[in-house]
CSV table of C-alpha atoms and ligand atoms in Angstrom, one decimal:
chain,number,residue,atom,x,y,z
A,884,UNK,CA,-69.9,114.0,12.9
A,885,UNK,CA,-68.8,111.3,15.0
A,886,UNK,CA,-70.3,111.1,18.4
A,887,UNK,CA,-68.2,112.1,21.4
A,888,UNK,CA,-68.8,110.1,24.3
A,889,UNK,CA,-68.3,111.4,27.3
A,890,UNK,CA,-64.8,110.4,29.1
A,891,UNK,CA,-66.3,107.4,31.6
A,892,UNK,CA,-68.6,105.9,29.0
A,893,UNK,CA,-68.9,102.7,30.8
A,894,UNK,CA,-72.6,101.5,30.5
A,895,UNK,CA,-74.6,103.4,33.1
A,896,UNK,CA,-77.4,102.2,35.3
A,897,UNK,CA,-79.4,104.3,33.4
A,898,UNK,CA,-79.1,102.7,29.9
A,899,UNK,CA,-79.1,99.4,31.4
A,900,UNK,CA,-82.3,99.5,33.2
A,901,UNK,CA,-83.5,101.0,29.8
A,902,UNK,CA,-82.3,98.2,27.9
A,903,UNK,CA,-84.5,96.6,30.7
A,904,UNK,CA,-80.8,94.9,31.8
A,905,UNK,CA,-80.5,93.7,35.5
A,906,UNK,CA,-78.6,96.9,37.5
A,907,UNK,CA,-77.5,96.6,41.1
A,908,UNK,CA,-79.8,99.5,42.6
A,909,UNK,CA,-81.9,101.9,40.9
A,910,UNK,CA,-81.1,105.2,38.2
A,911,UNK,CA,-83.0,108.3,39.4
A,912,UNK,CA,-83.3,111.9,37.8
A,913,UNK,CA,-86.0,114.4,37.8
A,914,UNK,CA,-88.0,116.3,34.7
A,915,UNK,CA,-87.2,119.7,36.2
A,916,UNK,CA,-84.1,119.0,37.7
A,917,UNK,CA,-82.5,122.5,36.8
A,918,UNK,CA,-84.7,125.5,37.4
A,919,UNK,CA,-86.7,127.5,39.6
A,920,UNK,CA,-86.4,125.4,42.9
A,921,UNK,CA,-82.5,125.4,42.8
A,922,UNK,CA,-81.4,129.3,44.4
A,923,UNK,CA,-78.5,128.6,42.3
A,924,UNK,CA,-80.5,128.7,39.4
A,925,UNK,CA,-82.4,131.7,40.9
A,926,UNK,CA,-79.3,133.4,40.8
A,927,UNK,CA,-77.7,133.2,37.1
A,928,UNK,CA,-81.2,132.9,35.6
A,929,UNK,CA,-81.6,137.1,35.3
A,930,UNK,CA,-85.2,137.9,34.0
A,931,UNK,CA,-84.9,137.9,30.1
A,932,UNK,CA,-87.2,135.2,28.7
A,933,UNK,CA,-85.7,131.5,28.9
A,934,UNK,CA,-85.5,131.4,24.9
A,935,UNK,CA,-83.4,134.5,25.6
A,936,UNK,CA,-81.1,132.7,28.4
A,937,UNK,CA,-80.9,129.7,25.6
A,938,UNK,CA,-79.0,132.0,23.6
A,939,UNK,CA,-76.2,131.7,25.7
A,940,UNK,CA,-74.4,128.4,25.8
A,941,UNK,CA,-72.3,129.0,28.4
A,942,UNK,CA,-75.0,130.0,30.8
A,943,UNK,CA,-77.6,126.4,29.3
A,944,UNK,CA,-73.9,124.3,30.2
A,945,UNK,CA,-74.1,125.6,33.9
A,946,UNK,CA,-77.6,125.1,34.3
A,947,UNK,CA,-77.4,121.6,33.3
A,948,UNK,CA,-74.5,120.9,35.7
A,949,UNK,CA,-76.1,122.4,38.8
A,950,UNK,CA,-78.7,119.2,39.6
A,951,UNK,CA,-76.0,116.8,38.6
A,952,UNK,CA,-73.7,118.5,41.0
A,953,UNK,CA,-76.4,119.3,43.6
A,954,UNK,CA,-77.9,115.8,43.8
A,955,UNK,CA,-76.0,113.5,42.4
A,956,UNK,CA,-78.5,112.4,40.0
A,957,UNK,CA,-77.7,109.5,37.6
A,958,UNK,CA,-78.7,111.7,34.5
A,959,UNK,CA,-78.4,114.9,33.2
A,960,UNK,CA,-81.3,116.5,31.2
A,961,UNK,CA,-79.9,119.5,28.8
A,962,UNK,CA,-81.2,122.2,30.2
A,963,UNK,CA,-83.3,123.5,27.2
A,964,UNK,CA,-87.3,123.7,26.0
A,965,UNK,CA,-89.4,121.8,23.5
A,966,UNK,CA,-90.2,125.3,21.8
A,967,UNK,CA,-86.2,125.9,21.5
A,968,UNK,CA,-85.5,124.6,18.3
A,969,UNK,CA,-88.6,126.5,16.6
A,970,UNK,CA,-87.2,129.8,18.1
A,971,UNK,CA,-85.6,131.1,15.2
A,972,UNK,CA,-88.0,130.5,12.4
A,973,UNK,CA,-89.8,133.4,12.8
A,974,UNK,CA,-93.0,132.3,14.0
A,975,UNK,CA,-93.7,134.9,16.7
A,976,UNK,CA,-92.8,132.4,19.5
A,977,UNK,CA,-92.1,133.8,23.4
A,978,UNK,CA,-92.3,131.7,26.6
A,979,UNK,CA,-94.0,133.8,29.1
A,980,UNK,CA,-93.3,133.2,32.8
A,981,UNK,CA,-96.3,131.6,34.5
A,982,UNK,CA,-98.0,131.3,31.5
A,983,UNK,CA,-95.7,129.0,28.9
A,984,UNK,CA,-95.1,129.1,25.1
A,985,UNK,CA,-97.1,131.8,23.7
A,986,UNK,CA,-97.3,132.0,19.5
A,987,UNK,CA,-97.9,135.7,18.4
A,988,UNK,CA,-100.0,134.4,15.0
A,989,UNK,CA,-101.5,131.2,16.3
A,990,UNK,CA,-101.7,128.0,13.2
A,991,UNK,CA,-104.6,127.5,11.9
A,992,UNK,CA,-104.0,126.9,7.7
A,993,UNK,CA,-102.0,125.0,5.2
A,994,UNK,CA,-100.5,129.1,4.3
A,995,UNK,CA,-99.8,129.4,8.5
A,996,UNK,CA,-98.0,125.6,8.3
A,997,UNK,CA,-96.3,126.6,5.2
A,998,UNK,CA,-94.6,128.8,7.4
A,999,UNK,CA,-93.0,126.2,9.7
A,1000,UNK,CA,-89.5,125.5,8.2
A,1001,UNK,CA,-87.0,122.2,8.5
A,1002,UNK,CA,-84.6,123.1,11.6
A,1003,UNK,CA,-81.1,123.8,10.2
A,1004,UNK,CA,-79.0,122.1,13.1
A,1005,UNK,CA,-75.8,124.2,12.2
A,1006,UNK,CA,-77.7,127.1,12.3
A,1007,UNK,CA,-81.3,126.7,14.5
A,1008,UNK,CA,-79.7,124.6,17.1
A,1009,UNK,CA,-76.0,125.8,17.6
A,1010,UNK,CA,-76.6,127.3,20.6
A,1011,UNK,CA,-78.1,124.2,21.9
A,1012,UNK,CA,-75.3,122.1,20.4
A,1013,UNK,CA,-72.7,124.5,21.8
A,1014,UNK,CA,-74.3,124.0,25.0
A,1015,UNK,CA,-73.8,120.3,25.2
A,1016,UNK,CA,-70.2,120.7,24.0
A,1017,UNK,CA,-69.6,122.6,26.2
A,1018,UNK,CA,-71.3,120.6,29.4
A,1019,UNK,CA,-70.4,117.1,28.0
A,1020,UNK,CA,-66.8,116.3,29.1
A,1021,UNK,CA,-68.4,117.6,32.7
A,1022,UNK,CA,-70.2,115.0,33.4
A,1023,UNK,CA,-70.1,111.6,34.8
A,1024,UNK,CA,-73.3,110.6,33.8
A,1025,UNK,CA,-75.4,110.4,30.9
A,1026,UNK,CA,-77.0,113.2,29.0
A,1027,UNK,CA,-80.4,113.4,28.1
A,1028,UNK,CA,-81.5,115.1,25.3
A,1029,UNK,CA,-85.4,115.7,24.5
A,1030,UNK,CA,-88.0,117.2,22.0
A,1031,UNK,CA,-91.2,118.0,22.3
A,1032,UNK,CA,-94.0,115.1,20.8
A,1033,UNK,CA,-95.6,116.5,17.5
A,1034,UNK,CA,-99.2,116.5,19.3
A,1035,UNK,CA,-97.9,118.9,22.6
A,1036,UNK,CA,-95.8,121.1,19.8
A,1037,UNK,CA,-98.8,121.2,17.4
A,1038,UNK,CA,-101.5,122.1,20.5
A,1039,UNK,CA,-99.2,125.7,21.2
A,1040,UNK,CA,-99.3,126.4,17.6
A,1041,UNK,CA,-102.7,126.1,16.9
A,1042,UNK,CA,-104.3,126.9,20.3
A,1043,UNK,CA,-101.6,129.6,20.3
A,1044,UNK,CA,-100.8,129.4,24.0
A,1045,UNK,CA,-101.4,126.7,26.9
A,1046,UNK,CA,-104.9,125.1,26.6
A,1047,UNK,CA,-106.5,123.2,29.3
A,1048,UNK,CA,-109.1,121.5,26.3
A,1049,UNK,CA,-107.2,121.5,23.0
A,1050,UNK,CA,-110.5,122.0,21.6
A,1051,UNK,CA,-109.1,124.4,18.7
A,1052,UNK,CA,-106.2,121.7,18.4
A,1053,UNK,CA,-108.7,119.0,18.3
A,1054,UNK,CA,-111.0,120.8,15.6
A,1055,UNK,CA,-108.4,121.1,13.4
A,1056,UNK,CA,-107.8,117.4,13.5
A,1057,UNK,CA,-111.5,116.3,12.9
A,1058,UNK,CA,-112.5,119.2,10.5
A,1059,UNK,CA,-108.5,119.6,8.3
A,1060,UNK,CA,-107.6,116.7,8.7
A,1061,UNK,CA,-104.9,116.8,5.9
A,1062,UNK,CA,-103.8,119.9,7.2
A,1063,UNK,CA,-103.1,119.0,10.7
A,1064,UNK,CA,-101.2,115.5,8.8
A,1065,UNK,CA,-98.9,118.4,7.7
A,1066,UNK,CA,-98.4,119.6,10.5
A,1067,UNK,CA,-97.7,116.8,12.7
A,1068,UNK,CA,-95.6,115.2,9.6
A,1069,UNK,CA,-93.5,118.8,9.7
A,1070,UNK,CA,-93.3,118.5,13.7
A,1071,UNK,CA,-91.6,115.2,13.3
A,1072,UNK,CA,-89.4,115.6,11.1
A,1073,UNK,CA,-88.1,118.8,13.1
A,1074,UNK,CA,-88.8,116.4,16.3
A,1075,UNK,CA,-85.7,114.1,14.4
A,1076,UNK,CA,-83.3,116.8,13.6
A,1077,UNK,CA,-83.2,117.8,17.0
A,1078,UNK,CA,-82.5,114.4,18.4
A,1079,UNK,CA,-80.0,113.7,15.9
A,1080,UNK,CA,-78.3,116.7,16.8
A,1081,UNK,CA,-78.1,116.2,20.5
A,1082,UNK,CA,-77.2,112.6,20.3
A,1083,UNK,CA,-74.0,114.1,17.3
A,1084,UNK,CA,-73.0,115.8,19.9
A,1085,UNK,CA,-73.2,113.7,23.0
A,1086,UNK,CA,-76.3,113.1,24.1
A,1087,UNK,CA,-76.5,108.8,25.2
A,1088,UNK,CA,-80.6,109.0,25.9
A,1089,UNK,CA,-83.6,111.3,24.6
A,1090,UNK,CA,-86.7,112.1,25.6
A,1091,UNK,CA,-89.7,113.1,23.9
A,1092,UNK,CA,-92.3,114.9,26.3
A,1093,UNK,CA,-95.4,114.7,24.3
A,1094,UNK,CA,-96.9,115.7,27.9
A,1095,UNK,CA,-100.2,117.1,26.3
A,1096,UNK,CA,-101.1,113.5,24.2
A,1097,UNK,CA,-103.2,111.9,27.1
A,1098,UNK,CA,-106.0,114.6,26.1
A,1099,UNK,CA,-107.1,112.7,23.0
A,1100,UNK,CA,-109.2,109.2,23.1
A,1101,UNK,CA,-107.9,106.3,21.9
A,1102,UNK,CA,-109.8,106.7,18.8
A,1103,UNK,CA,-109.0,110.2,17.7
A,1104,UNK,CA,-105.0,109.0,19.3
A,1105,UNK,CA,-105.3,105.7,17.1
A,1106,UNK,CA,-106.6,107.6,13.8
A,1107,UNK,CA,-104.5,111.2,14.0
A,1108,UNK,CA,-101.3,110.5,15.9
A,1109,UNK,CA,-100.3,107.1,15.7
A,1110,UNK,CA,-99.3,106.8,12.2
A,1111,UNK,CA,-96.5,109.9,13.2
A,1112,UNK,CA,-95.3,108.7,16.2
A,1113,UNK,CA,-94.8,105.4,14.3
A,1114,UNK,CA,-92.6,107.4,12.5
A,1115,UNK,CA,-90.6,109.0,15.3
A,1116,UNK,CA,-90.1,105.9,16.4
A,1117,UNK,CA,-88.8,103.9,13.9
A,1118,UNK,CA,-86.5,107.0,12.9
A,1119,UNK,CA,-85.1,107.8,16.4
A,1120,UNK,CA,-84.9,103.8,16.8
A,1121,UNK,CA,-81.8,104.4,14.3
A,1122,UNK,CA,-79.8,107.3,16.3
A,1123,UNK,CA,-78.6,104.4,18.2
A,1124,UNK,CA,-79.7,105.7,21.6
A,1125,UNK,CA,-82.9,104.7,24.1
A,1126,UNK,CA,-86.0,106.8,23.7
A,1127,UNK,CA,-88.1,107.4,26.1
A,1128,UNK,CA,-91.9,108.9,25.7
A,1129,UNK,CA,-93.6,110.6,28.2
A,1130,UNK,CA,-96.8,112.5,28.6
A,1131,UNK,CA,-99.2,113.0,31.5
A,1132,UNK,CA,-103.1,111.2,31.7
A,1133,UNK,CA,-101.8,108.9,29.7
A,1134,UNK,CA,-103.4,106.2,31.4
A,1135,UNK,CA,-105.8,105.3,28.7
A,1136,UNK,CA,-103.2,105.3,26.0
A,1137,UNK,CA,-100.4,103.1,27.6
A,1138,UNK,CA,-101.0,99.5,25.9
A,1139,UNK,CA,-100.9,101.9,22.6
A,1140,UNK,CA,-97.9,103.7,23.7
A,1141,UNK,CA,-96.1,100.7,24.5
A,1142,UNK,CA,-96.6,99.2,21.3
A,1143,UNK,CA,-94.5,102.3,19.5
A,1144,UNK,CA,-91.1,100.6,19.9
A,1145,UNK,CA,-89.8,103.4,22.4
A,1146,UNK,CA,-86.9,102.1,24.5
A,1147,UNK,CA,-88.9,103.9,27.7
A,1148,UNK,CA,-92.2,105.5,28.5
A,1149,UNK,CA,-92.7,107.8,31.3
A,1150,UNK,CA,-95.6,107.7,33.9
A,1151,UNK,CA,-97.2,109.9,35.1
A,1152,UNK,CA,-98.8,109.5,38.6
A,1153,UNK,CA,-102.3,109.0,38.0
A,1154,UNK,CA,-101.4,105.2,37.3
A,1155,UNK,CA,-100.5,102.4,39.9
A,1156,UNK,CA,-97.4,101.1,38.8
A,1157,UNK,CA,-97.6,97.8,39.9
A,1158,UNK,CA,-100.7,97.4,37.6
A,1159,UNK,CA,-98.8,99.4,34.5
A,1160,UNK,CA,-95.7,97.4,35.3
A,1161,UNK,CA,-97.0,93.8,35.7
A,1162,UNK,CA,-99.4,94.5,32.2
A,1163,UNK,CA,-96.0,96.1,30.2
A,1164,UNK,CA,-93.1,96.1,32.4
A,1165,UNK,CA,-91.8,93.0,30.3
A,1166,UNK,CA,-92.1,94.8,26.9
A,1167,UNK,CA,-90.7,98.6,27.1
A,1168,UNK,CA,-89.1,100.3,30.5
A,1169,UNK,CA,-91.0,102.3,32.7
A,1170,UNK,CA,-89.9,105.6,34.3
A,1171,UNK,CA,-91.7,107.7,37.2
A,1172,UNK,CA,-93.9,107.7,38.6
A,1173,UNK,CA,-93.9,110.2,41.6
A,1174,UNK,CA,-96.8,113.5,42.2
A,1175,UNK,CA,-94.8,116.3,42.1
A,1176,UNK,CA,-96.9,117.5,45.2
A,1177,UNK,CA,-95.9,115.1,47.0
A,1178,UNK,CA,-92.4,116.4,47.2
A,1179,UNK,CA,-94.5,119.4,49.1
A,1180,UNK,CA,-94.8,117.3,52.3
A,1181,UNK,CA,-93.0,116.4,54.9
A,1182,UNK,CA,-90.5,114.1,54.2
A,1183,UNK,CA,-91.5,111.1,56.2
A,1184,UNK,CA,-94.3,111.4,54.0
A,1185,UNK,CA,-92.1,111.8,50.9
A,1186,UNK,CA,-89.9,108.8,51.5
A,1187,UNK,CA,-93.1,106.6,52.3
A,1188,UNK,CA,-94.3,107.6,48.7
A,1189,UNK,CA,-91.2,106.9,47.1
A,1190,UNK,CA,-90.8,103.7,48.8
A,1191,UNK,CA,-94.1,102.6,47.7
A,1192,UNK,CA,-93.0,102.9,44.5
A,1193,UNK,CA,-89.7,101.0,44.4
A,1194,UNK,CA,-91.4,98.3,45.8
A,1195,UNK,CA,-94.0,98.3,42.5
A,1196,UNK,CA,-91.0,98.8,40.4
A,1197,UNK,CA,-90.0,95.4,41.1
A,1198,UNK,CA,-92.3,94.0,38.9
A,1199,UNK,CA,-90.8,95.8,35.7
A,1200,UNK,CA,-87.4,94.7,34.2
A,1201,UNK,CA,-86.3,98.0,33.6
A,1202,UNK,CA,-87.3,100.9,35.6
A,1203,UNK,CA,-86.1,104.5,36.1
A,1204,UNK,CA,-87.2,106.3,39.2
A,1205,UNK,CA,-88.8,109.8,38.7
A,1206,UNK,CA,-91.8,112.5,39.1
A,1207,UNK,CA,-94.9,111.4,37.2
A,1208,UNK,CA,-94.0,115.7,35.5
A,1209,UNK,CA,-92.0,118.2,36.6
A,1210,UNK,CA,-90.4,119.4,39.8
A,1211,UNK,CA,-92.7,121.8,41.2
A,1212,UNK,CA,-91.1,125.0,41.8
A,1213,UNK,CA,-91.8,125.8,45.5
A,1214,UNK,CA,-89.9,122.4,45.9
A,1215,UNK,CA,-87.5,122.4,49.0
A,1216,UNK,CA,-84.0,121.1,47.3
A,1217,UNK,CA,-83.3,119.2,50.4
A,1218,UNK,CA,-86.2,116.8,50.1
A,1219,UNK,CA,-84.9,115.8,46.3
A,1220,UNK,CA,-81.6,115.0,47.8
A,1221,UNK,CA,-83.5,113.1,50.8
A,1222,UNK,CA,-85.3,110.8,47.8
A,1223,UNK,CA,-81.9,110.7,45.9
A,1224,UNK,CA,-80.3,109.5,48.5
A,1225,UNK,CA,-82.9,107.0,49.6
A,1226,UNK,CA,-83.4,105.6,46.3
A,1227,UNK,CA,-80.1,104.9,45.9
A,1228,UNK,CA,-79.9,103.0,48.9
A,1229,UNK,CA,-83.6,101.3,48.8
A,1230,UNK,CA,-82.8,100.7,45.5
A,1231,UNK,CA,-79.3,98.5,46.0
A,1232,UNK,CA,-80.9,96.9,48.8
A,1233,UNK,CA,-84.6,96.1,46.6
A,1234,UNK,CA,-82.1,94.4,43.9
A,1235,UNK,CA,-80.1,92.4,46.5
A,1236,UNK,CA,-83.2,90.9,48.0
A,1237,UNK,CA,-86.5,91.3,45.8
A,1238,UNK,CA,-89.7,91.3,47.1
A,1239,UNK,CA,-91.6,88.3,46.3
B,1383,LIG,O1,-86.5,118.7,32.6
B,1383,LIG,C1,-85.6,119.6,32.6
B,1383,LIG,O2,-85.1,120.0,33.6
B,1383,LIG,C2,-85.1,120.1,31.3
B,1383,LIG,C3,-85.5,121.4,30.9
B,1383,LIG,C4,-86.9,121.6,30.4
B,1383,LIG,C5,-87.6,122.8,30.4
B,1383,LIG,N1,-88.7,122.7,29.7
B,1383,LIG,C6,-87.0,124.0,31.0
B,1383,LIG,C7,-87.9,125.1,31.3
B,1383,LIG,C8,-87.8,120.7,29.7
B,1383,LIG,C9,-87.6,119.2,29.5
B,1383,LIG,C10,-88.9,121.4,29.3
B,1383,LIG,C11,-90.0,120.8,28.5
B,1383,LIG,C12,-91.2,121.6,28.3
B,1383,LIG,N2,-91.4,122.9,28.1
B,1383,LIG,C13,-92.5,120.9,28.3
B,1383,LIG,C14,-92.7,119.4,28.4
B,1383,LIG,C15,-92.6,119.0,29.8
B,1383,LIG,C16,-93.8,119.5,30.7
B,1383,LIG,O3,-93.5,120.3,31.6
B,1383,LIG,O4,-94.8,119.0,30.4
B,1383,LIG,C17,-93.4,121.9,28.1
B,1383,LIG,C18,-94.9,121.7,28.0
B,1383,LIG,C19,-92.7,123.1,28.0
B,1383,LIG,C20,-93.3,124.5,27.7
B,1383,LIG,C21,-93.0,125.4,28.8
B,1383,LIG,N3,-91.8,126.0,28.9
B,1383,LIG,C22,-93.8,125.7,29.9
B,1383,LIG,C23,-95.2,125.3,30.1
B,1383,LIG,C24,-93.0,126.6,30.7
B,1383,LIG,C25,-93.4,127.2,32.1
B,1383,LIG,C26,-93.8,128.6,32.0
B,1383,LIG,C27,-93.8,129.2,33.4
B,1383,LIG,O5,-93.0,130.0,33.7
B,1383,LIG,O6,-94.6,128.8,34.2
B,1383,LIG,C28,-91.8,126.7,30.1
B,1383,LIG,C29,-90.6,127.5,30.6
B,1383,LIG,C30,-89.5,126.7,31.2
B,1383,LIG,N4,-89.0,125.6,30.5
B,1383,LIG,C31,-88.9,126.9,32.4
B,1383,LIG,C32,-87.9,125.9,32.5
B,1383,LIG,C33,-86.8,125.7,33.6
B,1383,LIG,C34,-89.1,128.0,33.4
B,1383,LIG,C35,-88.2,129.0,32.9
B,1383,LIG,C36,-87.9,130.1,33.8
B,1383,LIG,O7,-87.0,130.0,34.7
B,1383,LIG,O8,-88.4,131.1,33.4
């Protein structure tokens, strides 16, 4: 299918400062955007599960406009989840409010791995497709589509709900080995499919959100992941679109992470960006890097924090501001349009005059 771009297609400050081009101020979303601190998300979300609400296009479209439309954000992110596209190969998978993806028969074999199908996009992910469809011609900014990283997909499997330790996850890598190579090699490929898909159907950047990957050590990172997110990369290099990777505590991983060949990789906020941006901000585009919390505060506060920031961001060619994870829900809507607004006009003024 040939890619339908969306009617003002003109190179956005988004994918230039990802192709680590010079832009005149400074592209800012949020992971989170849509959801639980926007009351008009409050009030179409109804209580059935999100995998449930996913099931509806129509409803996903609107969900992904409200941010865009709220804030005036310089992406949208599709309002989906990373377990969506394993949702209908009947592996016992529910997202459970204040908990997260639980798996009724957690992984733990080659016969329970068997069981984890190649994603049909006509099938598994038409309501997702539908969804951008049906939100694409909507918008004046990009899309971003995403997928969960194979080693965050592969911890819910195995652990068989959210794990602080991914000690079960871990065990299987040292002790199977081969086993967990399937798995990851599976999660991949499924990881592809769904990119493909969104970027068929409109999507101009994806994400990955291996948020869970900063839990291994370099070794046991170097020896069981590398090799498939060497893969991911090279593969999703061809959908013609930037890639950014994310995942939280990565600080340990980063020079690794940066040698992948992703177009961007998200920070979380546990890093000083100057330091991250002065070692790698020449090589891949950084994005974040913002506590969450810190949107809690009071906004003096908030645009102190976010000013800090810009100013680091200087030092990378391309940079994308952001939260180092998600918006928190008890988040005050008014103080992400404050940092909106005051990126956008810190930001024009940073690139006019550069700190030296
Ligand atoms: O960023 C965005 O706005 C896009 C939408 C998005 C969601 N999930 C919607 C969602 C994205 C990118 C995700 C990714 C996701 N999902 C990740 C990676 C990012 C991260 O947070 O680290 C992970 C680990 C998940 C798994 C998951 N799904 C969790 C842990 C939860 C929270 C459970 C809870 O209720 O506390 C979900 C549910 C979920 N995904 C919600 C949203 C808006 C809450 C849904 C609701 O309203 O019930």
């Amino acid at each position: 299918m040939t890619p339908t771009p969306p009617p003002n297609a003109s190179p956005s400050i988004l994918l230039k400062a990802l192709r680590r081009e010079a832009t005149d101020r400074i592209p800012v979303w949020f992971m989170r955007q849509a959801g639980r601190s926007l009351p008009e998300y409050r009030a179409v979300r109804g209580v059935d599960s999100i995998l449930k609400v996913l099931q509806q296009p129509e409803l996903a479209a609107e969900i992904t406009l409200q941010p865009v439309h709220r804030y005036g954000v310089d992406a949208a992110i599709l309002y989906s989840d990373i377990m969506a596209p394993l949702a209908n190969l009947d592996i016992g998978i529910d997202i459970v409010a204040g908990v997260g993806p639980v798996i009724e028969r957690p992984f733990r074999s080659l016969d329970d791995i068997m069981r984890l199908r190649p994603v049909d996009p006509a099938t598994d992910l038409l309501a997702m497709t539908d969804a951008i469809d049906l939100c694409i011609h909507e918008l004046t900014v990009p899309l971003i589509g995403f997928c969960g990283g194979p080693f965050t997909i592969a911890s819910y499997l195995v652990e068989g709900r959210p794990s602080r330790s991914h000690t079960t996850m871990k065990r299987l890598i040292l002790e199977e080995p081969k086993v967990f190579a399937e798995l990851a090699s599976r999660l991949v490929d499924i990881a592809i499919t769904t990119l493909k898909a969104q970027v068929d159907h409109g999507a101009s950047v994806v994400q990955i959100f291996d948020s869970w990957i900063g839990t291994l050590s370099p070794w046991m990172y170097r020896n069981a992941l590398q090799p498939h997110l060497q893969r991911l990369a090279a593969e999703t290099s061809a959908l013609g679109v930037p890639v950014i990777y994310f995942g939280v505590e990565t600080a340990g991983l980063l020079d690794d992470l940066a040698q992948l060949g992703f177009a961007g990789l998200g920070l979380d906020w546990r890093v000083d960006l100057d330091a991250v941006a002065t070692r790698l901000g020449h090589t891949v585009a950084l994005q974040g890097n913002l506590d969450p919390s810190i949107l809690l505060a009071p906004t003096d506060q908030v645009l102190a924090a976010t000013k800090s920031i810009l100013s680091a961001s200087a030092l990378a060619e391309g940079y994308i501001f952001n939260l180092g994870h998600g918006v928190l829900p008890e988040t005050d809507p008014a103080t992400v349009a404050a940092v909106v607004d005051f990126v956008h006009e810190q930001g024009a003024q940073l690139r006019r005059r550069p700190l030296q």
